[in-house]
Coordinates of C-alpha atoms in Angstrom, one line a residue:
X25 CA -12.4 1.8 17.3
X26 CA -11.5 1.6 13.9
X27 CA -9.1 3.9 11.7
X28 CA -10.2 4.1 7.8
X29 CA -7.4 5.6 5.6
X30 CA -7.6 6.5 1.9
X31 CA -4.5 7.2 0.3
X32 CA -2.9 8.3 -2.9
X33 CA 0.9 8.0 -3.2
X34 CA 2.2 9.1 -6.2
X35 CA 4.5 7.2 -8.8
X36 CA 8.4 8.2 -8.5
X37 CA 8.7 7.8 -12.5
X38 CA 7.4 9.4 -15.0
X39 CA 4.8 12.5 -15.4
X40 CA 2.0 11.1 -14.3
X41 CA 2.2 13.4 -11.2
X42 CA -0.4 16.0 -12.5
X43 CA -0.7 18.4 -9.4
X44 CA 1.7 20.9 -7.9
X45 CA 2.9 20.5 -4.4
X46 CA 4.9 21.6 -2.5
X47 CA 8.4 20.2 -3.7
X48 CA 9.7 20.1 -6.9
X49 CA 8.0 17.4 -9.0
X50 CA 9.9 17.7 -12.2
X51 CA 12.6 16.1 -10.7
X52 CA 12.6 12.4 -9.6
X53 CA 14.2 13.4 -6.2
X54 CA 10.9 15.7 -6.0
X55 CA 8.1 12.9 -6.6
X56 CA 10.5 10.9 -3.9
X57 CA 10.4 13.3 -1.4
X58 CA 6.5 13.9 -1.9
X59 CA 6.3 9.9 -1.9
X60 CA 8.5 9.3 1.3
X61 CA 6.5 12.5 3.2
X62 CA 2.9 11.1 2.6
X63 CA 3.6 7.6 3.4
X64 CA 5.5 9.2 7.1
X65 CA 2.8 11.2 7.4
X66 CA 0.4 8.1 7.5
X67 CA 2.1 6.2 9.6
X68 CA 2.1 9.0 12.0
X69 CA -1.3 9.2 11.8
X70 CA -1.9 6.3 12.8
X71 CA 0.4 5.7 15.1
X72 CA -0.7 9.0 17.0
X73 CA -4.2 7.2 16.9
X74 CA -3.4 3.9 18.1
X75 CA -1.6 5.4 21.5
X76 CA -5.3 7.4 21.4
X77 CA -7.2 4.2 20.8
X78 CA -5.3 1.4 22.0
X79 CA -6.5 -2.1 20.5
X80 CA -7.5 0.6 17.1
X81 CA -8.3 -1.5 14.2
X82 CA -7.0 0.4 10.7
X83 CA -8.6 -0.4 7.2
X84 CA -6.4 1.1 4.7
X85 CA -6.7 1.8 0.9
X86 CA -5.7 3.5 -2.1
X87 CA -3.7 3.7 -5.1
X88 CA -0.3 3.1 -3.8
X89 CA 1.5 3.2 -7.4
X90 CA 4.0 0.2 -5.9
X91 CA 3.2 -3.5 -5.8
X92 CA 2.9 -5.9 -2.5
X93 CA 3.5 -9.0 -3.9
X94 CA 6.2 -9.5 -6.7
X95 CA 4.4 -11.2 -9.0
X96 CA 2.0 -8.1 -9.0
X97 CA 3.5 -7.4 -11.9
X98 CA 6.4 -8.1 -14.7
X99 CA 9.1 -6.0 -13.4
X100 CA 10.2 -4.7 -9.5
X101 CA 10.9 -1.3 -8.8
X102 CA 13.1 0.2 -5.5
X103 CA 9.4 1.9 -4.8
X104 CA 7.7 -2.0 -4.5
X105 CA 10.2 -2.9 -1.8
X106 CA 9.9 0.5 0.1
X107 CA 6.3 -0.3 0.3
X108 CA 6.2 -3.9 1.4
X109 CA 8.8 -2.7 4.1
X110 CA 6.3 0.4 4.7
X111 CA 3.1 -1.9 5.1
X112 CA 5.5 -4.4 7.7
X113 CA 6.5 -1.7 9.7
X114 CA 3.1 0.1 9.9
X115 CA 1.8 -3.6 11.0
X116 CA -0.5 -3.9 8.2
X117 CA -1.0 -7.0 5.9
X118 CA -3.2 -7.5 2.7
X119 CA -7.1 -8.2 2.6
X120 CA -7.3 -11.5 1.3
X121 CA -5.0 -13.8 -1.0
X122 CA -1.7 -12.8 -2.5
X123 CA -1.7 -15.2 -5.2
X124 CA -2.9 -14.8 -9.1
X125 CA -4.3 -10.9 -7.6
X126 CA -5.9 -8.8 -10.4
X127 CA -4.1 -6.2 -11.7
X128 CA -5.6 -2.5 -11.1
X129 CA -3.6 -0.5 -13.5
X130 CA -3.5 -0.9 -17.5
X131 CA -0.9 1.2 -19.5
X132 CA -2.0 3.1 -22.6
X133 CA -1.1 1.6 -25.8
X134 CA 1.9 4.4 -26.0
X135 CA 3.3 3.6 -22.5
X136 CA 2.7 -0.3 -23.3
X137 CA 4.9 -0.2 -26.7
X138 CA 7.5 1.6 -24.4
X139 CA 7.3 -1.5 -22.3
X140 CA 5.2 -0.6 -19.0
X141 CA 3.2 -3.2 -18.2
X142 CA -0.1 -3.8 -16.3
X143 CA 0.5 -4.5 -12.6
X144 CA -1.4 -4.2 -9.0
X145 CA -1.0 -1.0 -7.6
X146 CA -3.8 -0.6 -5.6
X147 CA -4.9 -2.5 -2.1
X148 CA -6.8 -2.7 0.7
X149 CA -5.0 -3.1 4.0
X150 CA -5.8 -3.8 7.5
X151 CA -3.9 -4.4 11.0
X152 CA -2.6 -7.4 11.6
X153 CA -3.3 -7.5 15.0
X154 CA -6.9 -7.2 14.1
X155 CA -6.3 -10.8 12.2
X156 CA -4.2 -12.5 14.0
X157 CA -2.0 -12.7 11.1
X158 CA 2.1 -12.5 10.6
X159 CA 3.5 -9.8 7.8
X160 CA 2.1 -11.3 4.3
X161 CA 3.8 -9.8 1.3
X162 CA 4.7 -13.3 -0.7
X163 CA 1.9 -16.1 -1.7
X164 CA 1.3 -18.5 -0.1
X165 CA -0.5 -19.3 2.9
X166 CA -3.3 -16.0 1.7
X167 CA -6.4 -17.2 2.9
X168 CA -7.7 -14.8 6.2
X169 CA -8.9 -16.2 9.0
X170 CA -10.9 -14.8 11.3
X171 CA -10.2 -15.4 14.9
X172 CA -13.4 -16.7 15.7
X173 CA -15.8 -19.1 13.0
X174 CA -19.3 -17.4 13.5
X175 CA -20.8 -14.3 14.4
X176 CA -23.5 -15.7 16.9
X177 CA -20.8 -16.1 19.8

């Protein structure tokens, strides 16, 4: 069984949060608490479905607007360490290597004269389990290995 999840989680800075929910996202503590809830409500998700599905494999994307590996961009925010301690706790880890990644988001020219930068914000994830793998969120050691070399076992 496999779980495939798509998710957006929105940036805590900013305006770049475009939609109206539920909370109030003009304030920072809004976009937080919109953050916080849709990253819970994933792990409960898939928590609920791996006590349905025991051994459930999950494949997990999306734009997370947080980095996994610090040097996935110039500067670290509070929101890039919630998320690396989000994917470790959910038991994920990054589809292939963590070093020299290519960055998935590119400023305007306005935002990049107010110094954002260009970063990776986006990522595919999948259970560790289903690797045999340890929590990655630093290079280093980034190349996956399958548990088995071919598929004519």
């Amino acid at each position: 069984r496999t779980l495939i999840v798509n998710v957006y989680a929105p940036p805590i800075t900013g305006t770049t949060l475009e939609h109206t929910t539920a909370v109030n996202t003009d304030s920072r503590l809004g976009r937080t608490q919109l953050r916080v809830a849709i990253l819970q409500e994933v792990r409960r998700i898939m928590e609920e479905q791996g006590r349905r599905w025991p051994g459930m494999v999950t494949i997990m994307g999306g734009d997370m607007n947080a980095t996994l590996v610090r040097t996935d961009r110039g500067t670290e925010y509070r929101t890039d360490r919630e998320y690396r301690q989000w994917v470790r706790d959910a038991g994920l880890t990054a589809c292939g290597p963590l070093e020299d990644r290519a960055h998935t988001f590119y400023p305007s020219e306005e935002r990049l004269a107010a110094g954002v930068s260009s970063g990776r914000i986006d990522d595919w994830l999948i259970s560790r389990e289903a690797l045999g793998m340890e929590p990655r969120d630093e290079a280093g050691a980034g190349v996956i290995h399958m548990a088995h070399r071919s598929d004519h076992e």
